[in-house]
Amino acid sequence: MYLNNGRCINSFQLERYLLWVDNLDEGAVRKLLYPDDPQDVPRAIALMSAVIKLSRIDPKKHAQERNEEPPNVNVIADFDALRILGHILDNVLQPYINVNLSLSEQVTHLSRAAHILYASYHEQRRRLMPNQLYYDCQSMIKTAIFNIAKQQKLDPSAKFSLLDLGDDALELEFAYLRMSGGHHSAVNYRQALDRLGAARDIGGVLCRQPDLAHGHRRLNLTRSESVDHISRAHWVGDTVVSNCNLPSSWRQGKEDTLKILETTQL
């Protein structure tokens, strides 16, 4: 990944610099960067959070606190690029994990992410990230904004959760479908219909009795069996769509991005 006027940030550099983050040793860093399960969502979030913390470290102060030699030009350039990466990750992550955010604040975060991504992609193109990944990121943000606007038209007094835009429900349905078949995963058309019905029944029971659900390791952000993932029930911020001014929140994100970019080489 190339950031901030062509500075390359890769896993080897992250493996070196993440040791600067408190409570991270070599073993923990390697587990974050090279997980056994690439679909482990909590570990991915832990890695993103660690990079965000790293991006907020001042390499000059870090060296002074440890009585080390001042960082060279390459280290300073790396951290200038890491700050851009930290801003991107933070603004993508916060709307989905910070339960105290209002819907307006969530939109502002997404706006910042969209604008910083655009500025970085405009500068580096495919050197920043693959075209498909850039498209997916911007589509995720666009979908969120469009759905908020639609909800404002349908029922302004209703609450809106960004968490409902994911495919967790579909993944759980598929999991129940596989579970109902036991060790026999291959099915014909008739069996698939029967198992889909059973999967719906299982999902309905667990929805009404959440204490019966053991949780899902890949989605469990707290690693506790009682919580699968952050849901509407956990959110405490104001998510009533009528209280969200989409144009104003989006514009605020743009203005924040311009201030961020003033400190970069973009």
Coordinates of N, CA, C and O in Angstrom, one line a residue, residues 110-219:
L110 N -18.1 8.4 8.1 CA -18.1 7.8 6.8 C -17.7 8.8 5.7 O -17.0 8.4 4.7
S111 N -18.1 10.0 5.9 CA -17.8 11.0 4.9 C -16.3 11.3 4.9 O -15.6 11.4 3.8
R112 N -15.7 11.3 6.1 CA -14.2 11.5 6.2 C -13.5 10.3 5.5 O -12.6 10.5 4.7
A113 N -14.0 9.1 5.7 CA -13.4 7.9 5.1 C -13.5 8.0 3.6 O -12.5 7.7 2.9
A114 N -14.6 8.4 3.1 CA -14.8 8.4 1.7 C -13.9 9.5 1.0 O -13.3 9.2 0.0
H115 N -13.8 10.6 1.6 CA -13.0 11.7 1.1 C -11.5 11.4 1.1 O -10.8 11.7 0.2
I116 N -11.1 10.9 2.3 CA -9.6 10.5 2.4 C -9.3 9.4 1.4 O -8.2 9.4 0.8
L117 N -10.1 8.4 1.3 CA -9.9 7.3 0.4 C -9.8 7.9 -1.1 O -8.9 7.5 -1.8
Y118 N -10.7 8.8 -1.4 CA -10.7 9.3 -2.8 C -9.4 10.1 -3.0 O -8.8 10.0 -4.1
A119 N -9.0 11.0 -2.1 CA -7.8 11.7 -2.3 C -6.6 10.8 -2.4 O -5.7 11.1 -3.3
S120 N -6.5 9.8 -1.6 CA -5.4 8.9 -1.6 C -5.4 8.1 -2.9 O -4.4 7.8 -3.6
Y121 N -6.6 7.6 -3.3 CA -6.7 6.8 -4.6 C -6.4 7.7 -5.8 O -5.8 7.2 -6.8
H122 N -6.9 8.9 -5.8 CA -6.6 9.8 -6.9 C -5.1 10.0 -7.0 O -4.6 10.2 -8.2
E123 N -4.4 10.0 -5.9 CA -2.9 10.2 -6.0 C -2.2 9.0 -6.4 O -1.3 9.0 -7.2
Q124 N -2.6 7.8 -5.9 CA -1.8 6.6 -6.0 C -2.5 5.5 -6.9 O -1.8 4.6 -7.3
R125 N -3.8 5.7 -7.2 CA -4.5 4.7 -8.0 C -4.3 3.3 -7.4 O -4.5 3.0 -6.2
R126 N -3.9 2.3 -8.3 CA -3.9 0.9 -7.8 C -2.7 0.7 -6.9 O -2.7 -0.4 -6.2
R127 N -1.8 1.6 -6.7 CA -0.8 1.4 -5.7 C -1.3 1.6 -4.3 O -0.7 1.1 -3.4
L128 N -2.4 2.3 -4.2 CA -3.1 2.4 -2.9 C -3.7 1.1 -2.5 O -3.5 0.5 -1.4
M129 N -4.6 0.6 -3.4 CA -5.3 -0.7 -3.2 C -5.9 -1.1 -4.5 O -6.0 -0.3 -5.4
P130 N -6.3 -2.4 -4.6 CA -6.9 -2.8 -5.9 C -8.1 -2.1 -6.2 O -8.8 -1.6 -5.3
N131 N -8.4 -1.9 -7.5 CA -9.6 -1.2 -7.9 C -10.9 -1.8 -7.2 O -11.8 -1.0 -6.8
Q132 N -10.9 -3.1 -7.2 CA -12.1 -3.7 -6.6 C -12.3 -3.4 -5.1 O -13.5 -3.2 -4.7
L133 N -11.2 -3.3 -4.4 CA -11.3 -3.0 -3.0 C -11.8 -1.5 -2.8 O -12.6 -1.2 -1.9
Y134 N -11.2 -0.6 -3.6 CA -11.7 0.8 -3.5 C -13.2 0.9 -3.9 O -13.9 1.6 -3.2
Y135 N -13.6 0.2 -4.9 CA -15.0 0.2 -5.2 C -15.9 -0.3 -4.1 O -16.9 0.2 -3.8
D136 N -15.4 -1.4 -3.5 CA -16.2 -2.0 -2.4 C -16.3 -1.0 -1.2 O -17.4 -0.9 -0.6
C137 N -15.2 -0.4 -0.9 CA -15.2 0.6 0.2 C -16.2 1.7 0.0 O -17.0 2.1 0.8
Q138 N -16.1 2.3 -1.2 CA -17.0 3.4 -1.5 C -18.4 3.0 -1.7 O -19.3 3.7 -1.3
S139 N -18.6 1.8 -2.2 CA -20.0 1.3 -2.3 C -20.6 1.0 -0.9 O -21.8 1.3 -0.7
M140 N -19.8 0.5 0.0 CA -20.3 0.3 1.4 C -20.8 1.7 2.0 O -21.9 1.7 2.6
I141 N -20.0 2.7 1.8 CA -20.4 4.0 2.3 C -21.6 4.6 1.6 O -22.5 5.1 2.2
K142 N -21.6 4.5 0.3 CA -22.7 4.9 -0.5 C -24.0 4.2 -0.1 O -25.1 4.9 0.1
T143 N -24.0 2.9 0.1 CA -25.1 2.2 0.5 C -25.7 2.7 1.8 O -26.9 2.8 2.0
A144 N -24.8 2.9 2.8 CA -25.2 3.4 4.1 C -25.9 4.8 3.9 O -27.0 5.0 4.5
I145 N -25.4 5.7 3.2 CA -26.0 7.0 3.0 C -27.3 6.9 2.3 O -28.3 7.5 2.7
F146 N -27.4 6.1 1.2 CA -28.6 6.0 0.5 C -29.7 5.4 1.4 O -30.9 5.8 1.3
N147 N -29.4 4.4 2.2 CA -30.4 3.7 3.0 C -30.9 4.6 4.1 O -32.1 4.6 4.5
I148 N -30.0 5.5 4.6 CA -30.5 6.5 5.6 C -31.5 7.4 5.0 O -32.5 7.8 5.5
A149 N -31.1 7.9 3.7 CA -32.0 8.8 3.0 C -33.4 8.1 2.7 O -34.4 8.8 2.9
K150 N -33.4 6.9 2.4 CA -34.6 6.2 2.1 C -35.5 6.0 3.4 O -36.7 6.2 3.4
Q151 N -34.8 5.7 4.5 CA -35.5 5.6 5.8 C -36.1 6.9 6.2 O -37.2 7.0 6.8
Q152 N -35.4 8.0 5.9 CA -36.0 9.3 6.2 C -37.3 9.6 5.4 O -38.2 10.3 5.9
K153 N -37.4 9.1 4.2 CA -38.6 9.2 3.4 C -39.7 8.3 3.9 O -40.9 8.7 3.9
L154 N -39.3 7.1 4.3 CA -40.3 6.1 4.7 C -40.9 6.3 6.0 O -42.1 6.3 6.2
D155 N -40.0 6.6 7.0 CA -40.5 6.8 8.4 C -39.4 7.6 9.2 O -38.5 7.0 9.7
P156 N -39.5 8.9 9.2 CA -38.5 9.8 9.8 C -38.4 9.5 11.3 O -37.3 9.8 11.9
S157 N -39.4 8.9 12.0 CA -39.3 8.7 13.4 C -38.6 7.4 13.8 O -38.4 7.1 14.9
A158 N -38.3 6.6 12.8 CA -37.7 5.3 13.0 C -36.2 5.4 13.3 O -35.5 6.4 12.9
K159 N -35.6 4.4 13.9 CA -34.2 4.4 14.2 C -33.5 3.6 13.0 O -34.2 2.8 12.4
F160 N -32.3 3.9 12.8 CA -31.6 3.2 11.7 C -30.2 2.8 12.2 O -29.5 3.5 12.9
S161 N -29.9 1.5 11.9 CA -28.6 0.9 12.3 C -27.8 0.5 11.1 O -28.2 -0.2 10.3
L162 N -26.6 1.0 11.1 CA -25.6 0.6 10.0 C -25.4 -0.9 10.1 O -25.0 -1.5 9.1
L163 N -25.5 -1.5 11.3 CA -25.2 -2.9 11.4 C -26.2 -3.8 10.7 O -25.9 -4.9 10.4
D164 N -27.4 -3.2 10.3 CA -28.4 -4.0 9.6 C -28.0 -4.1 8.1 O -28.6 -4.9 7.4
L165 N -27.0 -3.4 7.7 CA -26.6 -3.4 6.3 C -25.7 -4.5 5.9 O -25.4 -4.8 4.8
G166 N -25.2 -5.2 6.9 CA -24.2 -6.3 6.7 C -25.0 -7.6 6.3 O -26.2 -7.6 6.1
D167 N -24.2 -8.7 6.1 CA -24.7 -9.9 5.7 C -24.7 -11.0 6.8 O -24.7 -12.2 6.6
D168 N -24.7 -10.5 8.1 CA -24.7 -11.4 9.2 C -25.9 -12.4 9.2 O -25.8 -13.6 9.5
A169 N -27.0 -11.8 8.9 CA -28.3 -12.6 8.9 C -28.2 -13.7 7.8 O -28.6 -14.9 8.1
L170 N -27.6 -13.4 6.7 CA -27.5 -14.4 5.6 C -26.5 -15.5 6.0 O -26.6 -16.7 5.8
E171 N -25.4 -15.0 6.7 CA -24.3 -16.0 7.1 C -24.9 -16.9 8.2 O -24.6 -18.1 8.2
L172 N -25.7 -16.4 9.1 CA -26.3 -17.2 10.1 C -27.3 -18.2 9.5 O -27.3 -19.4 10.0
E173 N -28.0 -17.7 8.6 CA -29.0 -18.6 7.9 C -28.3 -19.8 7.2 O -28.7 -21.0 7.3
F174 N -27.2 -19.5 6.6 CA -26.4 -20.6 6.0 C -25.8 -21.5 7.0 O -25.7 -22.7 6.8
A175 N -25.3 -20.9 8.1 CA -24.8 -21.8 9.2 C -25.8 -22.7 9.8 O -25.5 -23.9 10.0
Y176 N -27.0 -22.2 10.0 CA -28.1 -23.1 10.4 C -28.5 -24.2 9.4 O -28.8 -25.3 9.8
L177 N -28.4 -23.8 8.1 CA -28.7 -24.7 7.1 C -27.7 -25.9 7.1 O -28.0 -27.1 7.0
R178 N -26.4 -25.5 7.2 CA -25.3 -26.6 7.3 C -25.5 -27.4 8.6 O -25.3 -28.6 8.5
M179 N -25.8 -26.7 9.7 CA -26.0 -27.4 10.9 C -27.1 -28.5 10.9 O -27.0 -29.6 11.4
S180 N -28.2 -28.1 10.2 CA -29.3 -29.0 10.2 C -29.0 -30.3 9.4 O -29.7 -31.3 9.5
G181 N -28.0 -30.2 8.5 CA -27.6 -31.4 7.8 C -26.6 -32.3 8.4 O -26.3 -33.4 7.9
G182 N -26.1 -31.9 9.5 CA -25.1 -32.7 10.2 C -23.8 -32.9 9.4 O -23.3 -32.0 8.8
H183 N -23.4 -34.2 9.2 CA -22.2 -34.4 8.4 C -22.5 -34.6 7.0 O -21.6 -34.7 6.1
H184 N -23.8 -34.6 6.6 CA -24.2 -34.7 5.2 C -24.4 -33.3 4.6 O -25.5 -32.8 4.7
S185 N -23.4 -32.7 4.0 CA -23.5 -31.4 3.5 C -24.1 -31.3 2.1 O -24.6 -30.3 1.7
A186 N -24.0 -32.4 1.4 CA -24.6 -32.4 0.0 C -26.1 -32.6 0.1 O -26.6 -33.5 0.8
V187 N -26.8 -31.8 -0.6 CA -28.3 -31.9 -0.6 C -28.9 -31.8 -2.0 O -28.3 -31.2 -2.9
N188 N -30.1 -32.4 -2.1 CA -30.8 -32.2 -3.4 C -31.8 -31.0 -3.2 O -31.9 -30.5 -2.1
Y189 N -32.6 -30.8 -4.2 CA -33.5 -29.6 -4.1 C -34.5 -29.8 -2.9 O -34.8 -28.9 -2.2
R190 N -35.1 -31.0 -2.8 CA -36.1 -31.2 -1.8 C -35.5 -31.1 -0.4 O -36.1 -30.5 0.5
Q191 N -34.3 -31.7 -0.2 CA -33.7 -31.6 1.1 C -33.3 -30.2 1.4 O -33.4 -29.7 2.6
A192 N -32.9 -29.4 0.4 CA -32.5 -28.0 0.7 C -33.7 -27.2 1.2 O -33.6 -26.4 2.1
L193 N -34.9 -27.5 0.6 CA -36.1 -26.8 1.0 C -36.5 -27.1 2.5 O -36.8 -26.3 3.3
D194 N -36.3 -28.4 2.8 CA -36.6 -28.9 4.2 C -35.7 -28.2 5.2 O -36.1 -27.8 6.2
R195 N -34.4 -28.2 4.8 CA -33.4 -27.7 5.7 C -33.5 -26.2 5.9 O -33.2 -25.6 6.9
L196 N -33.9 -25.5 4.8 CA -34.1 -24.1 4.9 C -35.3 -23.8 5.9 O -35.2 -22.8 6.6
G197 N -36.3 -24.6 5.8 CA -37.4 -24.4 6.8 C -36.9 -24.6 8.2 O -37.3 -23.9 9.1
A198 N -36.1 -25.7 8.4 CA -35.5 -25.9 9.7 C -34.6 -24.8 10.2 O -34.6 -24.4 11.3
A199 N -33.8 -24.3 9.2 CA -32.9 -23.2 9.6 C -33.7 -21.9 10.0 O -33.3 -21.3 10.9
R200 N -34.8 -21.7 9.3 CA -35.7 -20.5 9.7 C -36.2 -20.7 11.1 O -36.3 -19.8 11.9
D201 N -36.6 -22.0 11.4 CA -37.2 -22.3 12.7 C -36.1 -22.1 13.8 O -36.4 -21.5 14.9
I202 N -34.9 -22.6 13.5 CA -33.8 -22.5 14.5 C -33.5 -21.0 14.7 O -33.3 -20.5 15.9
G203 N -33.4 -20.2 13.6 CA -33.1 -18.8 13.8 C -34.2 -18.1 14.6 O -33.9 -17.2 15.4
G204 N -35.4 -18.5 14.3 CA -36.5 -17.8 15.1 C -36.4 -18.1 16.6 O -36.7 -17.2 17.4
V205 N -36.1 -19.4 16.9 CA -36.0 -19.7 18.3 C -34.9 -19.0 19.0 O -35.0 -18.4 20.1
L206 N -33.7 -18.9 18.3 CA -32.6 -18.2 18.9 C -32.8 -16.7 19.0 O -32.2 -16.0 19.8
C207 N -33.6 -16.2 18.0 CA -33.9 -14.8 18.1 C -34.7 -14.4 19.3 O -34.5 -13.4 19.9
R208 N -35.7 -15.3 19.6 CA -36.6 -15.1 20.7 C -35.9 -15.4 22.0 O -36.3 -14.9 23.1
Q209 N -35.0 -16.4 22.0 CA -34.3 -16.8 23.2 C -32.8 -16.7 23.0 O -32.1 -17.6 22.8
P210 N -32.3 -15.4 23.0 CA -30.8 -15.2 22.7 C -29.9 -15.9 23.7 O -28.7 -16.2 23.4
D211 N -30.4 -16.2 24.9 CA -29.6 -16.9 25.9 C -29.2 -18.3 25.5 O -28.3 -18.9 26.0
L212 N -30.0 -18.9 24.5 CA -29.7 -20.2 24.1 C -28.5 -20.2 23.0 O -28.0 -21.3 22.8
A213 N -28.2 -19.1 22.4 CA -27.2 -19.1 21.4 C -25.8 -19.0 22.0 O -25.6 -18.3 23.0
H214 N -24.9 -19.9 21.5 CA -23.6 -20.0 22.1 C -22.6 -18.9 21.6 O -21.5 -18.8 22.0
G215 N -23.1 -18.2 20.5 CA -22.2 -17.2 20.0 C -21.4 -17.7 18.8 O -21.4 -19.0 18.5
H216 N -20.7 -16.8 18.1 CA -20.0 -17.2 16.9 C -18.6 -16.6 17.0 O -18.4 -15.4 17.1
R217 N -17.6 -17.5 17.0 CA -16.2 -17.1 17.3 C -15.7 -16.0 16.3 O -15.1 -15.0 16.7
R218 N -16.0 -16.2 15.0 CA -15.5 -15.2 14.0 C -16.2 -13.9 14.1 O -15.6 -12.9 13.6
L219 N -17.4 -13.8 14.7 CA -18.1 -12.5 14.8 C -18.1 -11.9 16.2 O -18.5 -10.8 16.4

